[in-house]
PDB file of C-alpha atoms in Angstrom:
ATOM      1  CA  UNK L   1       0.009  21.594 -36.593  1.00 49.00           C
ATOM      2  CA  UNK L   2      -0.883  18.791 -34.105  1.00 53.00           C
ATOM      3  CA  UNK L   3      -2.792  16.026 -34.700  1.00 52.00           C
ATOM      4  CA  UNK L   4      -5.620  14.782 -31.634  1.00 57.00           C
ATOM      5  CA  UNK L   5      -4.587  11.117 -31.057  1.00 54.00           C
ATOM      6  CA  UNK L   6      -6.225   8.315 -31.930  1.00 60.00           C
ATOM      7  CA  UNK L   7      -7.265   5.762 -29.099  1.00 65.00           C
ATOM      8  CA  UNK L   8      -5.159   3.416 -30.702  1.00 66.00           C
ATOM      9  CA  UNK L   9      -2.353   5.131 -30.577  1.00 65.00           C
ATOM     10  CA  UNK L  10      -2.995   6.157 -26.964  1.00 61.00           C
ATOM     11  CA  UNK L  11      -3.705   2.171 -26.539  1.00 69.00           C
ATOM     12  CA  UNK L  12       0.716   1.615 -27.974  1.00 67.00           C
ATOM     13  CA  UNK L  13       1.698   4.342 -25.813  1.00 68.00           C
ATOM     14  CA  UNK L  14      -0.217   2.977 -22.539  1.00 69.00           C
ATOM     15  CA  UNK L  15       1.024  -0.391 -23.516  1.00 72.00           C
ATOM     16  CA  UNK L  16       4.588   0.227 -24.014  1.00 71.00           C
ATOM     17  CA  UNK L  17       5.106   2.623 -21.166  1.00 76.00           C
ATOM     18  CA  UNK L  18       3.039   0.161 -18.627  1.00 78.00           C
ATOM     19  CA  UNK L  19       5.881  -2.684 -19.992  1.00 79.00           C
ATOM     20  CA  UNK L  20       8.880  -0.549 -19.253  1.00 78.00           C
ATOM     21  CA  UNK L  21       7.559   0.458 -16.173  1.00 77.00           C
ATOM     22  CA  UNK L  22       6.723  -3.358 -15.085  1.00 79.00           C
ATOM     23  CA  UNK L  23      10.756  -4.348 -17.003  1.00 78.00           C
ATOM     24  CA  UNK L  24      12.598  -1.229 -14.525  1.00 78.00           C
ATOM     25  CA  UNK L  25       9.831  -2.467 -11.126  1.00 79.00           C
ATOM     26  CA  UNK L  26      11.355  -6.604 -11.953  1.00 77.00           C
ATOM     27  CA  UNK L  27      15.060  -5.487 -12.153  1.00 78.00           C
ATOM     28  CA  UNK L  28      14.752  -3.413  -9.255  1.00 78.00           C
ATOM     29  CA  UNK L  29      12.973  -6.018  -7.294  1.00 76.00           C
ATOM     30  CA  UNK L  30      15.401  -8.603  -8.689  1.00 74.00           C
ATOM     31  CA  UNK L  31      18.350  -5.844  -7.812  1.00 80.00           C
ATOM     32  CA  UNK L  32      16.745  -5.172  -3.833  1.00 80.00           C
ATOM     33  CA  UNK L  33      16.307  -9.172  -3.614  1.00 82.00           C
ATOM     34  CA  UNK L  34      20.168  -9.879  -4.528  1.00 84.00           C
ATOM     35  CA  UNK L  35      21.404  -6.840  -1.814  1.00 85.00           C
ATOM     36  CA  UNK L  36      19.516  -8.418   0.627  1.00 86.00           C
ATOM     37  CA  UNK L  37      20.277 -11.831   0.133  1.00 88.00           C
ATOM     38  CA  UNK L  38      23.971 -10.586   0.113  1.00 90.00           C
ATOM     39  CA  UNK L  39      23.180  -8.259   3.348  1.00 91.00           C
ATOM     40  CA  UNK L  40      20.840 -11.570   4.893  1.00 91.00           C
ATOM     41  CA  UNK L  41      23.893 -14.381   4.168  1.00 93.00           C
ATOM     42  CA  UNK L  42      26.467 -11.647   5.785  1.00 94.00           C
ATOM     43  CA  UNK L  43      24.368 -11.264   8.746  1.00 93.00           C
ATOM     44  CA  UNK L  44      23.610 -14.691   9.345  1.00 94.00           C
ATOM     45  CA  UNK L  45      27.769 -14.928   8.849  1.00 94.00           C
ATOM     46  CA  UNK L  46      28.330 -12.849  11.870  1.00 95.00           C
ATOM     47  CA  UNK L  47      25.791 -14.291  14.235  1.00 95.00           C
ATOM     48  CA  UNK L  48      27.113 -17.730  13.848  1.00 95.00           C
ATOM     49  CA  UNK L  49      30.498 -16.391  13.971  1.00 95.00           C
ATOM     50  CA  UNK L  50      29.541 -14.701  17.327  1.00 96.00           C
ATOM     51  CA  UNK L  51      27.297 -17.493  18.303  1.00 96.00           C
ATOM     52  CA  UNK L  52      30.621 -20.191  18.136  1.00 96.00           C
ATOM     53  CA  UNK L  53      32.809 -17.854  19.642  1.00 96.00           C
ATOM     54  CA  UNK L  54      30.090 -17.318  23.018  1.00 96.00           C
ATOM     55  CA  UNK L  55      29.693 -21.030  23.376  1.00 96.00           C
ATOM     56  CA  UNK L  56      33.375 -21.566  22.877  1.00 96.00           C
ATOM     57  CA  UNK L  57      34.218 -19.063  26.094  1.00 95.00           C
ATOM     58  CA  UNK L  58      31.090 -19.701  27.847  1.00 95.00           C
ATOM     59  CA  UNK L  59      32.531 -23.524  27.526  1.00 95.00           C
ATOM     60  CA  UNK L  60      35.991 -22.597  28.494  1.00 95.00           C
ATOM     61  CA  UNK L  61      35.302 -20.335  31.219  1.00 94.00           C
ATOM     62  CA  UNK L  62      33.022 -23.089  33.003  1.00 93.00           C
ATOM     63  CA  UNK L  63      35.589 -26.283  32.382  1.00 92.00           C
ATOM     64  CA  UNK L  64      38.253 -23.547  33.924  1.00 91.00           C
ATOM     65  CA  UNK L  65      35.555 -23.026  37.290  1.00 89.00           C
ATOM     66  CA  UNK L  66      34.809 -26.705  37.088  1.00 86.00           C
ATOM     67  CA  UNK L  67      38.052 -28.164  37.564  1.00 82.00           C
ATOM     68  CA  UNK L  68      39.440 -25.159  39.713  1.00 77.00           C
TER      69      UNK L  68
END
């Protein structure tokens, strides 16, 4: 036999499954934040690795012309 439920107990399940689903949405969010904070400092790595490297030739190769 199955019992109709009450409001209130409609209220608890409502409740509880609305916190779960907000606890899983923050530690996803919190999970996607740290990737791309890991994927943002790697990119921002690279640039300034290719950044120093440009000026560095771009520097060389016009001393070289200068002075040539």
């Amino acid at each position: 036999m199955s019992y109709p439920l009450r409001s209130s107990q409609v209220r608890v399940v409502v409740v509880v499954s609305t916190q779960v689903g907000v606890a899983m949405v923050v530690s996803t969010s919190y999970h996607v934040e740290r990737v791309v904070a890991v994927v943002v400092e790697r990119v921002v790595v690279v640039v300034v690795v290719v950044v120093v490297v440009v000026v560095v030739v771009v520097v060389m190769v016009w001393w070289w012309w200068w002075w040539w």
